[in-house]
Short mmCIF file of C-alpha atoms and ligand atoms in Angstrom, two decimals:
data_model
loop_
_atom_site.label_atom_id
_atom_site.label_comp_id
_atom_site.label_asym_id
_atom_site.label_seq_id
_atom_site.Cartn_x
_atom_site.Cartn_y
_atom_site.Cartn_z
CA UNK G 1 0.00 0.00 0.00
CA UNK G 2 1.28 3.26 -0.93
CA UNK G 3 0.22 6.67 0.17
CA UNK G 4 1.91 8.67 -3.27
CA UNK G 5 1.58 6.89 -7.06
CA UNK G 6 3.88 8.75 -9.13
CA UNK G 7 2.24 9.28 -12.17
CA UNK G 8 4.46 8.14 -14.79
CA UNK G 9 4.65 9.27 -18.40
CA UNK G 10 7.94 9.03 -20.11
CA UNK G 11 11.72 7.58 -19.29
CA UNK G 12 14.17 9.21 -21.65
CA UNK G 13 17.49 6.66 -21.71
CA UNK G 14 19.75 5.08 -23.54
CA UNK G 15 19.62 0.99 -23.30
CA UNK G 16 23.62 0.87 -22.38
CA UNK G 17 22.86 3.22 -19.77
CA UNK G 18 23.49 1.54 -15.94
CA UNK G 19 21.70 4.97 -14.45
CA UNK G 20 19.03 4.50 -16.68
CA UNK G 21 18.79 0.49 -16.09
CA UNK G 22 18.22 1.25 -12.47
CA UNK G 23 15.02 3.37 -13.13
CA UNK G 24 13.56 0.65 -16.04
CA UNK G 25 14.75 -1.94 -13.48
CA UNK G 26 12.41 -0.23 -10.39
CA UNK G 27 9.62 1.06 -12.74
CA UNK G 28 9.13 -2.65 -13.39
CA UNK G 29 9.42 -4.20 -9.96
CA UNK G 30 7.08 -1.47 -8.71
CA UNK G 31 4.68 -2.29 -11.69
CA UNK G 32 4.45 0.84 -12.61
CA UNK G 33 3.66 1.17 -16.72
CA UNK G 34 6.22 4.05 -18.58
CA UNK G 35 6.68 4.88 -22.23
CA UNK G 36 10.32 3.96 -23.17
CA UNK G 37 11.81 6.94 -25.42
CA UNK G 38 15.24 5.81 -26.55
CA UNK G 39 18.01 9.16 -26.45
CA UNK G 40 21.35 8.34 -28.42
CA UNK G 41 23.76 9.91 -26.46
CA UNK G 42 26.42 8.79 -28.88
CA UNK G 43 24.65 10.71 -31.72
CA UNK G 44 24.92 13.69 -29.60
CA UNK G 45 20.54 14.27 -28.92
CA UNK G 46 21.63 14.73 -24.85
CA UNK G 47 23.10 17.79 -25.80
CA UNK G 48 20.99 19.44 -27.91
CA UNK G 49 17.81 20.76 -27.85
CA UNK G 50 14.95 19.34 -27.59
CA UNK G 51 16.50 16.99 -24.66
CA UNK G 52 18.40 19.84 -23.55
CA UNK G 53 15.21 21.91 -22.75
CA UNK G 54 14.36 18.85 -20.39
CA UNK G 55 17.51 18.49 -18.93
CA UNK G 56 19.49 21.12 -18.99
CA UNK G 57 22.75 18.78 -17.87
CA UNK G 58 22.05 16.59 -20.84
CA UNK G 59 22.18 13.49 -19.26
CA UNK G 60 19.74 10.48 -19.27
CA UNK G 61 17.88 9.33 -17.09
CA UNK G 62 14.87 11.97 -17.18
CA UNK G 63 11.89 10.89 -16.04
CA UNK G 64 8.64 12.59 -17.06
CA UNK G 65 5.47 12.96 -15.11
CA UNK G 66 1.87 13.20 -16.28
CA UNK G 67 1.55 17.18 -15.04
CA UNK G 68 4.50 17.80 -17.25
CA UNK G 69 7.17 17.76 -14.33
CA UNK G 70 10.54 16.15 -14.44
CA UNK G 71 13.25 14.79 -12.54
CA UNK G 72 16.41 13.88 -13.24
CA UNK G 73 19.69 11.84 -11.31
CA UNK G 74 18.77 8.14 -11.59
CA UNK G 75 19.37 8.20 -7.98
CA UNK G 76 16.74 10.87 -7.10
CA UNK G 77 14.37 9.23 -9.47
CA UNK G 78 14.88 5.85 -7.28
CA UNK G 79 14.40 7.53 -3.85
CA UNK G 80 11.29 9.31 -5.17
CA UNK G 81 9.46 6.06 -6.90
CA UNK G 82 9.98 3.85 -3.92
CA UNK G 83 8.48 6.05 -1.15
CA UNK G 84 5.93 4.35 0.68
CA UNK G 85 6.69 0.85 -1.27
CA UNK G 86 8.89 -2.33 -0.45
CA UNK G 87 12.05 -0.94 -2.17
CA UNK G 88 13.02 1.55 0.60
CA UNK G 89 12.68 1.40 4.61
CA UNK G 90 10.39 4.04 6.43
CA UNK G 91 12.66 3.68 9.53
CA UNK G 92 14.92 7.14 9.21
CA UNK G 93 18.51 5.61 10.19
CA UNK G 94 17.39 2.75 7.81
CA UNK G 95 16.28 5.74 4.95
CA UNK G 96 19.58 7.52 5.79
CA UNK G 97 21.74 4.07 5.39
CA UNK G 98 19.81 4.26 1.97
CA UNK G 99 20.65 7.33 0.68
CA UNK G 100 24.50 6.35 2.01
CA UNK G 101 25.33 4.03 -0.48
CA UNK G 102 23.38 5.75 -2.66
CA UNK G 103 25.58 8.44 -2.71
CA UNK G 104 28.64 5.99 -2.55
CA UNK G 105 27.55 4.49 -5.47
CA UNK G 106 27.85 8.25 -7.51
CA UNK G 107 31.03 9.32 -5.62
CA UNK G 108 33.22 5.98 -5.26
CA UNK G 109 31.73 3.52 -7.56
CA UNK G 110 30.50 4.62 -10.90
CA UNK G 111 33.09 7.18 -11.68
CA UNK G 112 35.30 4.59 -11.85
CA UNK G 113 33.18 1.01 -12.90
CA UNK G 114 31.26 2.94 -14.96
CA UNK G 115 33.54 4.83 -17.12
CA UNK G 116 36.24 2.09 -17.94
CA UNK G 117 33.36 0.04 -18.85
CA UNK G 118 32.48 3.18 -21.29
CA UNK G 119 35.40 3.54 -22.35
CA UNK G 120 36.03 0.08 -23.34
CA UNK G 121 32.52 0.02 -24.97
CA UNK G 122 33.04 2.92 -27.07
CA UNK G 123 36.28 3.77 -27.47
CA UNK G 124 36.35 5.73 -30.91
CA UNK G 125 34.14 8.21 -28.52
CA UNK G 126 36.28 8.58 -25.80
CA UNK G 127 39.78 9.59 -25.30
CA UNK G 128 42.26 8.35 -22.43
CA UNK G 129 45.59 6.75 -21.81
CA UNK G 130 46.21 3.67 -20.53
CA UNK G 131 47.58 5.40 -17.32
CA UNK G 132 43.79 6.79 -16.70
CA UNK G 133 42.27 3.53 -17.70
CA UNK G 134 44.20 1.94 -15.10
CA UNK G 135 43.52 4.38 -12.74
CA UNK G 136 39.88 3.78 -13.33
CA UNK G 137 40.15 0.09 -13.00
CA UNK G 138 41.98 0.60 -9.52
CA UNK G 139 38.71 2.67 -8.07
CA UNK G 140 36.47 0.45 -9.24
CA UNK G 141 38.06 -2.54 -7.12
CA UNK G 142 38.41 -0.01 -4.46
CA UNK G 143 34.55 0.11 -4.55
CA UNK G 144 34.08 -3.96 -5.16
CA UNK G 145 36.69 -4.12 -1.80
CA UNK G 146 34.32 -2.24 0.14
CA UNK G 147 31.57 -3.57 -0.89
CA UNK G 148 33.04 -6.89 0.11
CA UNK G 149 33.35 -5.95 3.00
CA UNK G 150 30.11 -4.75 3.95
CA UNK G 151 28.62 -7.92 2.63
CA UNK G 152 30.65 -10.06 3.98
CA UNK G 153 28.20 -10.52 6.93
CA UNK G 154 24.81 -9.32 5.24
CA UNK G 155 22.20 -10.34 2.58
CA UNK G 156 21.54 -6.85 1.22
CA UNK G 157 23.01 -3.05 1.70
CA UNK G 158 20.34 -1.76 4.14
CA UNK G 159 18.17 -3.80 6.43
CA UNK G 160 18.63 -7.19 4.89
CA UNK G 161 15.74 -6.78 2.52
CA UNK G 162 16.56 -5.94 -1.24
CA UNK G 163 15.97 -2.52 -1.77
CA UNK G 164 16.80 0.82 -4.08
CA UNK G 165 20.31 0.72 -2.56
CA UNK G 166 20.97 -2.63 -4.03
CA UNK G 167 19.09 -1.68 -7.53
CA UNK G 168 21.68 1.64 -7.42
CA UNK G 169 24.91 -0.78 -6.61
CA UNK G 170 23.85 -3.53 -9.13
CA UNK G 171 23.56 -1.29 -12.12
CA UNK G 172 27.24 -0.87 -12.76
CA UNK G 173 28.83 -3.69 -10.62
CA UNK G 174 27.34 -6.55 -13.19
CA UNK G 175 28.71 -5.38 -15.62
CA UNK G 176 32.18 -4.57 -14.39
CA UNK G 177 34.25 -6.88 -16.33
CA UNK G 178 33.05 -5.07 -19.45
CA UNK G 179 35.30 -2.38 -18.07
CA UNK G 180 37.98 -4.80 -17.43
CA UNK G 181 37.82 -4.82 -13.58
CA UNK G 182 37.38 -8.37 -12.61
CA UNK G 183 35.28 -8.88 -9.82
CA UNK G 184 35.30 -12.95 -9.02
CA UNK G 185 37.60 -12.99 -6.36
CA UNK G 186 34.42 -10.66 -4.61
CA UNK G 187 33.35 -13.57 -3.15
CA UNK G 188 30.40 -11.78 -1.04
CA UNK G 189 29.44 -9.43 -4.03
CA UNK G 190 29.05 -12.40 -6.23
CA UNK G 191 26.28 -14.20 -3.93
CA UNK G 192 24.84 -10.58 -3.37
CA UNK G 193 24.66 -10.25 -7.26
CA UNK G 194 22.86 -13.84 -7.56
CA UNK G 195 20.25 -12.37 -4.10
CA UNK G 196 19.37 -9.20 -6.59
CA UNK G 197 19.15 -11.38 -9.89
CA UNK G 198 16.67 -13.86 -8.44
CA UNK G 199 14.11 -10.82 -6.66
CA UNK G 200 10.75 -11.04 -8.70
CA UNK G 201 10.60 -9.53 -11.80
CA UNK G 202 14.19 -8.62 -12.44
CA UNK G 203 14.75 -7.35 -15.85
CA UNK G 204 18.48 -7.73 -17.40
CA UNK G 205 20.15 -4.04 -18.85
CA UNK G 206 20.02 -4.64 -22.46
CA UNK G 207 15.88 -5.86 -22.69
CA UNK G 208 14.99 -3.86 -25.44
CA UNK G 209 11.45 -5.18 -26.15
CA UNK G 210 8.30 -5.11 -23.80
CA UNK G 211 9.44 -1.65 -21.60
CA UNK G 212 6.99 0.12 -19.88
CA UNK G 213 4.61 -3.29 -19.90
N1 GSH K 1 24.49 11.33 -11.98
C1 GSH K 1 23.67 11.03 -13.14
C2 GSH K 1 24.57 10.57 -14.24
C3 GSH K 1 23.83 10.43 -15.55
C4 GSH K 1 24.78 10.16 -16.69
O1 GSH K 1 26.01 10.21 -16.56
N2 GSH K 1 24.18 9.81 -17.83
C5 GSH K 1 24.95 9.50 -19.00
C6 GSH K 1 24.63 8.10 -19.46
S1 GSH K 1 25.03 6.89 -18.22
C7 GSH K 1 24.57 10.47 -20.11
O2 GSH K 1 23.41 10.79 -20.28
N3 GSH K 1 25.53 10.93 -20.90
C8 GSH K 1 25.24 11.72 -22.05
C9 GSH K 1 26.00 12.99 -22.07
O3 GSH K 1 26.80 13.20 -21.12
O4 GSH K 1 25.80 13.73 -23.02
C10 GSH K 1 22.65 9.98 -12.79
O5 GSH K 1 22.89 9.17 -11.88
O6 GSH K 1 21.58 9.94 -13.40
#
C-alpha cells in the first residue's frame, strides 16, 4: 500500500545506460507502466535541444510525469518512486543508510566502474591513456573491496531486505568486467549479485522489447 503513485509518463534513456537500467529496473518491480523513449547519447541528442530543454545537464535518465514535471539523477528518481513501497525502509537511520550508499555508489563507484566500462565500450568516442584507464580500473576494485566488505556478513546493503540501494549498486557492478575490472575474487558481491538477480521480476540491462509493460 502506498500513500503517493507517481504518475508516470515518459523515461528518456539510452539501453547501455546503468543509471538508466536502475530506473527501467524499479519502474518494473514497482509495476508501474512508462513509455520507453530511446536518447542516443552517442549521436549527440543529450546535448541538444529538444533533450536539452528537459535536462538542462544533458544526461539520461529523465523521467517525465503526467503534469509535465521532471526529474532527473537516476538516484533521485529511485528515492522518489519507492516512497511508501517495499524498495526503501520508512525507519529514518534505515532511509539515511539508503541514501548512504546511494551516494557511494555516484562518488566511489561509478566514476570509476562505470567509465572504464564506457570507455572500453566505445572507445572511438572517448579519449584516455592507458595510465587513466588503469587508474579507473583501480577505483572500481576499491569500490568492489568495500563492498566486500560490507557484505561479507549481510544479505543486502540496508536492512537485509533488497531494496533501491541494491538496484543503485547492481547497475554498474554486473557489468564490471566489461570495463575490465574483474570482480570474481568478490566472493560476497558475487552471492549478493545472484540475491538481486533472483528478486521477482528482475529485468536484465540490455531488454529492449516489452518496456513500460
Ligand atoms: N548522476 C547522473 C549521471 C547520468 C549520466 O552520466 N548519464 C549519462 C549516461 S550513463 C549520459 O546521459 N551521458 C550523455 C552525455 O553526457 O551527453 C545519474 O545518476 O543519473
Amino acid at each position: 500500500v502506498r500513500s503517493h503513485t507517481p504518475q508516470v509518463r515518459r523515461l528518456y534513456d539510452f539501453l547501455d545506460s546503468g543509471n538508466g537500467y536502475k530506473v527501467r529496473l524499479a519502474l518494473t518491480q514497482l509495476g508501474i507502466p512508462f513509455e520507453w523513449v530511446g536518447v542516443d547519447m552517442l549521436a549527440g541528442e543529450t546535448r541538444r535541444a529538444p533533450f536539452l530543454d528537459k535536462n538542462p545537464n544533458g544526461r539520461i535518465p529523465l523521467l517525465e510525469f503526467s503534469d509535465g514535471r521532471t526529474l532527473a539523477e537516476s538516484n533521485a528518481i529511485l528515492f522518489y518512486l519507492a516512497e511508501a513501497t517495499r524498495l526503501l525502509s520508512d525507519q529514518p537511520f534505515e532511509r539515511a543508510q539508503t541514501l548512504q550508499w546511494m551516494f557511494f555508489e555516484q562518488y566511489s563507484h561509478e566514476p570509476y566502474i562505470a567509465v572504464a566500462r564506457h570507455w572500453c565500450r566505445h572507445p572511438e568516442f572517448c579519449s584516455y591513456t592507458p595510465l587513466e584507464l588503469d587508474r579507473k580500473r583501480e577505483g572500481g576494485r576499491a569500490a568492489l573491496a568495500v563492498m566486500e566488505r560490507h557484505l561479507a556478513e549481510r544479505s543486502f546493503f540496508v536492512g537485509e531486505r533488497y531494496s533501491i540501494a541494491d538496484i543503485a549498486l547492481y547497475a554498474y557492478t554486473h557489468v564490471a568486467d566489461e570495463g575490465g575490472i574483474d570482480p570474481s575474487a568478490f566472493r560476497a558481491v558475487q552471492g549478493w549479485l545472484d540475491r538481486v538477480r533472483s528478486q521477482p521480476d528482475h529485468i536484465p540491462i540490455d531488454l529492449a522489447a516489452g518496456l513500460g509493460g
